[in-house]
mmCIF file with all atom_site columns, C-alpha atoms in Angstrom:
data_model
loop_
_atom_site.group_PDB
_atom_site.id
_atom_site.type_symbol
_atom_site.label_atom_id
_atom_site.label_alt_id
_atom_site.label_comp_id
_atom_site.label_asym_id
_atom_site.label_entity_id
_atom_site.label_seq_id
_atom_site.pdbx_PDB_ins_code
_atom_site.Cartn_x
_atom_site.Cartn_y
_atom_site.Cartn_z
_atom_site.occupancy
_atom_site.B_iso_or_equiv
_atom_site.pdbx_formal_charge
_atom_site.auth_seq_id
_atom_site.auth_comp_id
_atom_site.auth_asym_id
_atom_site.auth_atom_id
_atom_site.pdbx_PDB_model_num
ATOM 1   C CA . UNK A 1 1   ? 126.927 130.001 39.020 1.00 0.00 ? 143 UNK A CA 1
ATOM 2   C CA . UNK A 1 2   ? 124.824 127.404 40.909 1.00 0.00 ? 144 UNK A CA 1
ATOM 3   C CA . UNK A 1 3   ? 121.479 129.179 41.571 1.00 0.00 ? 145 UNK A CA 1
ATOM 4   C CA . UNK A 1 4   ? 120.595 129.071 45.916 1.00 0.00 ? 146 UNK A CA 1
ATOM 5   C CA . UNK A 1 5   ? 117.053 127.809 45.883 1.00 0.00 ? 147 UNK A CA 1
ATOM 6   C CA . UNK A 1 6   ? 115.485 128.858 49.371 1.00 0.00 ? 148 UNK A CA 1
ATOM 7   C CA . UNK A 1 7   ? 114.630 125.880 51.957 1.00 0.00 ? 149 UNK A CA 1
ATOM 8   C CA . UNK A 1 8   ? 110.749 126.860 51.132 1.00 0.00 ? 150 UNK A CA 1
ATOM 9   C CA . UNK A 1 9   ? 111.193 126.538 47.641 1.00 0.00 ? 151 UNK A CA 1
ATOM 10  C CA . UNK A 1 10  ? 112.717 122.774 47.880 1.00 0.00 ? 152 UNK A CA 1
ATOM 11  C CA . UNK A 1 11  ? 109.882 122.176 50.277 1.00 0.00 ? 153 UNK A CA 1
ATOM 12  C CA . UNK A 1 12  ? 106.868 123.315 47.658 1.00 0.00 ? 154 UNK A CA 1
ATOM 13  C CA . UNK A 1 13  ? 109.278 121.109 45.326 1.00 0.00 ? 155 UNK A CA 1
ATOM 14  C CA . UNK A 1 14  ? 108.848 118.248 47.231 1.00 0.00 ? 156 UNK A CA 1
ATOM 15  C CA . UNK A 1 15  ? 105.235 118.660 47.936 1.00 0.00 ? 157 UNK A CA 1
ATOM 16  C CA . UNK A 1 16  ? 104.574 119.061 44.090 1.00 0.00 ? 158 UNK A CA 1
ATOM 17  C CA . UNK A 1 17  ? 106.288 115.461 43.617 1.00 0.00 ? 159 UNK A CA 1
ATOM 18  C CA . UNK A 1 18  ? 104.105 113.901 46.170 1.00 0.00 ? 160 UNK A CA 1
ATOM 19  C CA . UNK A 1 19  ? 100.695 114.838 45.200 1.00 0.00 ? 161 UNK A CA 1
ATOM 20  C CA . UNK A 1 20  ? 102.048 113.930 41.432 1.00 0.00 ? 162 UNK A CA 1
ATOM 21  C CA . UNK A 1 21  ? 102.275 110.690 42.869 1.00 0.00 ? 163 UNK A CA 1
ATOM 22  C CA . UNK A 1 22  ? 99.103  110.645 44.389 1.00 0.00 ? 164 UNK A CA 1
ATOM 23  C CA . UNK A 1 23  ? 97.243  111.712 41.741 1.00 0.00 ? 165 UNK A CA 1
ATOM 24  C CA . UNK A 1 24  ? 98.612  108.690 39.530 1.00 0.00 ? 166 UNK A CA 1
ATOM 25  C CA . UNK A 1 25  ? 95.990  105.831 39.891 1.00 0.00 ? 167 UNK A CA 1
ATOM 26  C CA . UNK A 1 26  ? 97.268  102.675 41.437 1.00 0.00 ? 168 UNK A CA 1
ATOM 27  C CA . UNK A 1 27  ? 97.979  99.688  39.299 1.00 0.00 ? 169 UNK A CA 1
ATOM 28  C CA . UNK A 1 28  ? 95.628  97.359  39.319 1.00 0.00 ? 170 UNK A CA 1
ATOM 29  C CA . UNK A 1 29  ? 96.538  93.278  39.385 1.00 0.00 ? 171 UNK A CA 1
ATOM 30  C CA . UNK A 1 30  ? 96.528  91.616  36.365 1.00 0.00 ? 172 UNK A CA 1
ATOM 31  C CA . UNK A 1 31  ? 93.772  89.616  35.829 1.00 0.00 ? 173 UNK A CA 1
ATOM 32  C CA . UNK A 1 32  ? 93.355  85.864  36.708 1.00 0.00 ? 174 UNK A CA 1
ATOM 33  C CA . UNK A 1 33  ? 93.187  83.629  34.180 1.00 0.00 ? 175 UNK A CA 1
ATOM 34  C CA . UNK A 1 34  ? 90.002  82.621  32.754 1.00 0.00 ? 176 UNK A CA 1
ATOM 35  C CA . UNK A 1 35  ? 88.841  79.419  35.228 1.00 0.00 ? 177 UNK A CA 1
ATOM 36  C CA . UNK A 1 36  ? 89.806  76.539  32.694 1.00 0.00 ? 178 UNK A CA 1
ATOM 37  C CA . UNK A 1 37  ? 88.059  72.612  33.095 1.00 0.00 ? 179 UNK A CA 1
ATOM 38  C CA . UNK A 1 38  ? 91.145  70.073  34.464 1.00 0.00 ? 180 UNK A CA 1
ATOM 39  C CA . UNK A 1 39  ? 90.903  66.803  33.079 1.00 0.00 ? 181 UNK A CA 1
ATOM 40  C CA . UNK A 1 40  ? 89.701  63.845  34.976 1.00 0.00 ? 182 UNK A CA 1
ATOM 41  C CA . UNK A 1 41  ? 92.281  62.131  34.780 1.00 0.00 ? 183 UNK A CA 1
ATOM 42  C CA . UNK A 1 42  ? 95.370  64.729  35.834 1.00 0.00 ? 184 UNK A CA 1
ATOM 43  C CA . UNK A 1 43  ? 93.007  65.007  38.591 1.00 0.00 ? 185 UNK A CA 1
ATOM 44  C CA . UNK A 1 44  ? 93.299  60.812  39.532 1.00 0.00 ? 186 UNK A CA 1
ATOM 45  C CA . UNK A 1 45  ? 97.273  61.061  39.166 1.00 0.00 ? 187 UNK A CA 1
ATOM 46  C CA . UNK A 1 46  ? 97.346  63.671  41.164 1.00 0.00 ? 188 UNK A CA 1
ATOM 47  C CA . UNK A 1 47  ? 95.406  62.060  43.873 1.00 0.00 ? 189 UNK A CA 1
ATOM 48  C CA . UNK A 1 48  ? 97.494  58.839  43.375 1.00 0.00 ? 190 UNK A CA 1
ATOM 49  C CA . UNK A 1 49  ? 100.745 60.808  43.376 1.00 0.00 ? 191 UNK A CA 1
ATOM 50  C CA . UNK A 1 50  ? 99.587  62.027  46.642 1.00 0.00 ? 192 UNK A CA 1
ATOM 51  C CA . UNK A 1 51  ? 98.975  58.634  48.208 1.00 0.00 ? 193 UNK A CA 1
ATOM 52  C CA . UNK A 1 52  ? 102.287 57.483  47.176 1.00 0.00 ? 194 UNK A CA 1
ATOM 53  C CA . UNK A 1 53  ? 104.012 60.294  48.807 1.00 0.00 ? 195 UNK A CA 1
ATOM 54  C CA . UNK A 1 54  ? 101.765 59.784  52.063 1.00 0.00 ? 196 UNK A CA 1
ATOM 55  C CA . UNK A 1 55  ? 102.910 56.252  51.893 1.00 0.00 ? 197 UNK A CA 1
ATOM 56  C CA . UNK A 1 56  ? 106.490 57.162  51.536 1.00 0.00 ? 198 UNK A CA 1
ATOM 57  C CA . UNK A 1 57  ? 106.165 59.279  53.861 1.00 0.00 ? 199 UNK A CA 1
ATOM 58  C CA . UNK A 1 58  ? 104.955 56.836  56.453 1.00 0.00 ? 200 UNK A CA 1
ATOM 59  C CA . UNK A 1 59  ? 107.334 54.292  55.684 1.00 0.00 ? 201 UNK A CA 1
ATOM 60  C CA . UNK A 1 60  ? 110.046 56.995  56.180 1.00 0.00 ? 202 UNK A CA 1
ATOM 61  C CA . UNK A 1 61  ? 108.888 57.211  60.010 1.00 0.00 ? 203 UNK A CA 1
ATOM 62  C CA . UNK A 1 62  ? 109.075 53.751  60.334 1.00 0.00 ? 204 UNK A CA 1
ATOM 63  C CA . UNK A 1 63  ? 112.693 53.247  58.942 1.00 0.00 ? 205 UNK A CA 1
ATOM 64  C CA . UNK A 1 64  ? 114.597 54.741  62.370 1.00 0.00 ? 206 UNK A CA 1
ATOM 65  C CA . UNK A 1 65  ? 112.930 52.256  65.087 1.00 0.00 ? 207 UNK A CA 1
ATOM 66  C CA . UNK A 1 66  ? 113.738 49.405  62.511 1.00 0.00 ? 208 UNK A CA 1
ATOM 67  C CA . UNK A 1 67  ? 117.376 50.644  62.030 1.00 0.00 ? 209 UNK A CA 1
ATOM 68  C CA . UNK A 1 68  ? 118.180 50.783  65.751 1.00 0.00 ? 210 UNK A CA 1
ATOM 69  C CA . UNK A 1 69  ? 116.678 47.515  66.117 1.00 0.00 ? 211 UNK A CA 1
ATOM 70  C CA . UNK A 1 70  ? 118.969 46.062  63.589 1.00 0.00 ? 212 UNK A CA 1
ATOM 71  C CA . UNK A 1 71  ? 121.950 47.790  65.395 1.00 0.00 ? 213 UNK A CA 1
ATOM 72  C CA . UNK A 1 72  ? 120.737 45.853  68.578 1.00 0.00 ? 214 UNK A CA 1
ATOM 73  C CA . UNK A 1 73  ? 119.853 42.687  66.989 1.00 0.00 ? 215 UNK A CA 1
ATOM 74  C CA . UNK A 1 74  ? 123.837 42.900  65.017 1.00 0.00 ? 216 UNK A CA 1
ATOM 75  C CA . UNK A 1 75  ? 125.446 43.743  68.713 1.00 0.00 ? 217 UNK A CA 1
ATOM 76  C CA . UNK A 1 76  ? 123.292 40.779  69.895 1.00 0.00 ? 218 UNK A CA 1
ATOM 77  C CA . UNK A 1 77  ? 125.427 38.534  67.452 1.00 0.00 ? 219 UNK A CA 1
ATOM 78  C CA . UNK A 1 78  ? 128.332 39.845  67.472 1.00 0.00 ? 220 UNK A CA 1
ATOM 79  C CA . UNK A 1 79  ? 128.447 38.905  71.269 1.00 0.00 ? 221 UNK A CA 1
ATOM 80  C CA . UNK A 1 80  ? 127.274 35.763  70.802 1.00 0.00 ? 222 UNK A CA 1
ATOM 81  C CA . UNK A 1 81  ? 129.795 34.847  68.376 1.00 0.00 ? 223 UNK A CA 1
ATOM 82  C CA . UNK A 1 82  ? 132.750 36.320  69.876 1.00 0.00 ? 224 UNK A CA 1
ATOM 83  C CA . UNK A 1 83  ? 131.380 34.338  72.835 1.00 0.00 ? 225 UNK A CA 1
ATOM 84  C CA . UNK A 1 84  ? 130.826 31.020  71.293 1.00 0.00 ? 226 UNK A CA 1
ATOM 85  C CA . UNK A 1 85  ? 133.803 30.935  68.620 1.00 0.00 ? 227 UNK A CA 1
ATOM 86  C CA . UNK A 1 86  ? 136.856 32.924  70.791 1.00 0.00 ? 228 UNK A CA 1
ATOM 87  C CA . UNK A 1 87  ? 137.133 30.841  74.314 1.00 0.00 ? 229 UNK A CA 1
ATOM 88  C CA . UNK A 1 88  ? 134.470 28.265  74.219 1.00 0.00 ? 230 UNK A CA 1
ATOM 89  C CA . UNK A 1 89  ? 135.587 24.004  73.912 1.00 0.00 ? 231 UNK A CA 1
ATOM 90  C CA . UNK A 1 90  ? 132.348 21.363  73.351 1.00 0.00 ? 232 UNK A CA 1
ATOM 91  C CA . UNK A 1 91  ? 132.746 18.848  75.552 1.00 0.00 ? 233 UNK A CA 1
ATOM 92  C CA . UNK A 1 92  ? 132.902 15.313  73.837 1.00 0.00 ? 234 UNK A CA 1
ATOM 93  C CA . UNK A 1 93  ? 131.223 13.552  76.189 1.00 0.00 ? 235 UNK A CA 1
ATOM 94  C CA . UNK A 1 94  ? 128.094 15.773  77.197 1.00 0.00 ? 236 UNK A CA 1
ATOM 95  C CA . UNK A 1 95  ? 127.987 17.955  74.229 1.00 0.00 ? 237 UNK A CA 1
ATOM 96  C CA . UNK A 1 96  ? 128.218 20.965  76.792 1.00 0.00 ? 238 UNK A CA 1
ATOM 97  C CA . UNK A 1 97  ? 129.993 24.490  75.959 1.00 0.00 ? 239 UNK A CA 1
ATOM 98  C CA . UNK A 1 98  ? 133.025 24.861  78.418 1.00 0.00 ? 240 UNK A CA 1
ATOM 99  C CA . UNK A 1 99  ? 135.303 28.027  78.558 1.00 0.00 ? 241 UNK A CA 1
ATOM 100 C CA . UNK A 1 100 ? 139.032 27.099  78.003 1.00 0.00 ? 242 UNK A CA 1
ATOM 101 C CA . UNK A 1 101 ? 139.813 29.674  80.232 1.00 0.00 ? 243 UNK A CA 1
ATOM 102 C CA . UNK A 1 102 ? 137.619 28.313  83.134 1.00 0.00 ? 244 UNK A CA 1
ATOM 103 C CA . UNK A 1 103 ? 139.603 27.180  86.464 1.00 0.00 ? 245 UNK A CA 1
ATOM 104 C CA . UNK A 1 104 ? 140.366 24.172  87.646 1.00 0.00 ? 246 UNK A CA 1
ATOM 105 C CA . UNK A 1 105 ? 137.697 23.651  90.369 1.00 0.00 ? 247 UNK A CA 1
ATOM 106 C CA . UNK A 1 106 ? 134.827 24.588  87.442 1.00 0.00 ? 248 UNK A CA 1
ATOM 107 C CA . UNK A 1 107 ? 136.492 21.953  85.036 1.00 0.00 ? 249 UNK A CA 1
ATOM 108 C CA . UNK A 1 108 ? 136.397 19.625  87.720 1.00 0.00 ? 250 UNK A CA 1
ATOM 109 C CA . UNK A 1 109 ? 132.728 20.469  88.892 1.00 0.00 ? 251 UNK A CA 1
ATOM 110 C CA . UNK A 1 110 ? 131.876 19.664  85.163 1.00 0.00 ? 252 UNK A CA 1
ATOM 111 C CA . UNK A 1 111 ? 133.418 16.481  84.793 1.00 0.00 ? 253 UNK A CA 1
ATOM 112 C CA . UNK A 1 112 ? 131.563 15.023  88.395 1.00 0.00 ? 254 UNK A CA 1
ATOM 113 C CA . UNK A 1 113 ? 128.356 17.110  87.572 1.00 0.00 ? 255 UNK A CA 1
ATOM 114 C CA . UNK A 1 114 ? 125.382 14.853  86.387 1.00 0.00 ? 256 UNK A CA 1
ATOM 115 C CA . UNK A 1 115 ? 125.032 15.640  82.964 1.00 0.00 ? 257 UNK A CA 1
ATOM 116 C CA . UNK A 1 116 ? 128.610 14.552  82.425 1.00 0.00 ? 258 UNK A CA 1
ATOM 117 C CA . UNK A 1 117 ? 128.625 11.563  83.885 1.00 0.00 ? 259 UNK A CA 1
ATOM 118 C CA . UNK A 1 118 ? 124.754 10.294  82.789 1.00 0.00 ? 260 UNK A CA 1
ATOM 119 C CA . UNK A 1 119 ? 126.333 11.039  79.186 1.00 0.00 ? 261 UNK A CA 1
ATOM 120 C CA . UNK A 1 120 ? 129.454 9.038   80.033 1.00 0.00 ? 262 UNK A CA 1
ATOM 121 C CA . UNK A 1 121 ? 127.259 6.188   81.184 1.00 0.00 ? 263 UNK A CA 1
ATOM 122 C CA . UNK A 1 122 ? 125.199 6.464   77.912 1.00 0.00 ? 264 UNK A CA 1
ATOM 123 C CA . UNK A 1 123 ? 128.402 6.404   75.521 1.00 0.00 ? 265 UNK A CA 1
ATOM 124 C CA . UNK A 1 124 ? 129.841 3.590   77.574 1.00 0.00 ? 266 UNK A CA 1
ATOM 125 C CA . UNK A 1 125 ? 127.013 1.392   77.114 1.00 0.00 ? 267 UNK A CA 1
ATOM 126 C CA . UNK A 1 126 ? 126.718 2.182   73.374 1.00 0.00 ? 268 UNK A CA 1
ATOM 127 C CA . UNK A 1 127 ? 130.566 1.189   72.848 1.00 0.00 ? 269 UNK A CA 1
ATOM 128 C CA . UNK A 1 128 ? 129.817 -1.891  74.931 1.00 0.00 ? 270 UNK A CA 1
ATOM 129 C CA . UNK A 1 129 ? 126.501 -3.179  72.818 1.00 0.00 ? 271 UNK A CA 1
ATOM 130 C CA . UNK A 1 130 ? 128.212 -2.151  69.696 1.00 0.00 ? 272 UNK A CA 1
ATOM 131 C CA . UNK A 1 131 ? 131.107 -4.554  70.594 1.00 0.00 ? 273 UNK A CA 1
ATOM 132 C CA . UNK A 1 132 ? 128.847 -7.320  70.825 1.00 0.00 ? 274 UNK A CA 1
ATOM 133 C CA . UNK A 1 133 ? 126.826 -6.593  67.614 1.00 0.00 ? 275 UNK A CA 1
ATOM 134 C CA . UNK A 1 134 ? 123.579 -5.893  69.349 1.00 0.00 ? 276 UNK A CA 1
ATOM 135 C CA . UNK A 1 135 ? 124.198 -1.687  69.454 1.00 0.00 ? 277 UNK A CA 1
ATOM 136 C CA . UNK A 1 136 ? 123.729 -1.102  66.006 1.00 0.00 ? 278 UNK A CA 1
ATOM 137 C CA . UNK A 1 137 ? 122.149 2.632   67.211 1.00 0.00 ? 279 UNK A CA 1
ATOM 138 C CA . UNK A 1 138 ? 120.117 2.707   64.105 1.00 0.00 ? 280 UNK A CA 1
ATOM 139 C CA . UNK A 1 139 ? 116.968 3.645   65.867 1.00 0.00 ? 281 UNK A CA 1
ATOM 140 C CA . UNK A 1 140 ? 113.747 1.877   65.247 1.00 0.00 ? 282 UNK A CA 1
ATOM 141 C CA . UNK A 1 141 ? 113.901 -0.335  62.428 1.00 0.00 ? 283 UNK A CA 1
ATOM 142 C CA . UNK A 1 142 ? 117.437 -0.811  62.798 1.00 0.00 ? 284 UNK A CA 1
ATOM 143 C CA . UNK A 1 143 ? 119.300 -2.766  59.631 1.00 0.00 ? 285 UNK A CA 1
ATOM 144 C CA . UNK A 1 144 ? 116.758 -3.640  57.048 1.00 0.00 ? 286 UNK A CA 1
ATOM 145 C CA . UNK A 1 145 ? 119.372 -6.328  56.197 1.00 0.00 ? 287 UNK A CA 1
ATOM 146 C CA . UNK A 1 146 ? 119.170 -8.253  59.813 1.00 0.00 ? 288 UNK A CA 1
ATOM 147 C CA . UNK A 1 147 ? 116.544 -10.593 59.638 1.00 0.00 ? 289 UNK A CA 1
#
């Protein structure tokens, strides 16, 4: 048979318990450890270690305004070459880039503009010196062999 315990006697139970537990002394912490001397040096590599990371760490903020100003400086080229190397024709006369797909009236602008046709008057006269040996286009000092 289960002995019925009345709801006052659980209650005295319960109290009992509780002042057990107060009457037990709280723990006390441990200890710390006696204070021990550090030596110098672990002390200097630490402080080192410390600048290094603060360098790192410094460096680390610098990395993302360099990185997009790669990206920029690698778009930068890449339109450049694709607009250089895809469409683009030197002229032989006036060393000038023209676009092969330019239209008719702009290739015909180029070829009456000055540039072209100072150059043309440049080459012309070189060809014509050079025809009667006194173009030799060697700058000064010309042919050390000519007297």
């Amino acid at each position: 048979k289960k002995s019925q315990q009345s709801p006052q006697k659980k209650k005295k139970k319960k109290s009992k318990e509780k002042d057990k537990a107060k009457d037990v002394p709280p723990e006390e912490p441990p200890e710390p450890p006696p204070v021990r001397m550090v030596d110098p040096r672990l002390l200097e590599l630490e402080k080192s270690k410390l600048k290094a990371l603060l360098q790192l760490q410094s460096l680390s903020l610098q990395l993302p305004p360099l990185r997009d100003n790669t990206d920029n400086l690698l778009r930068q080229l890449q339109y450049l070459r694709s607009d250089t190397s895809t469409d683009k024709v030197v002229c032989d006369v006036s060393g000038n880039f023209m676009s092969s797909r330019d239209a008719d009236e702009r290739i015909a602008a180029h070829y009456a503009g000055k540039q072209y046709v100072g150059w043309k008057l440049v080459r012309d006269k070189l060809q014509e010196l050079q025809k009667t040996g006194h173009g030799g286009g060697g700058g000064m000092g010309g042919d050390p062999r000519r007297g």
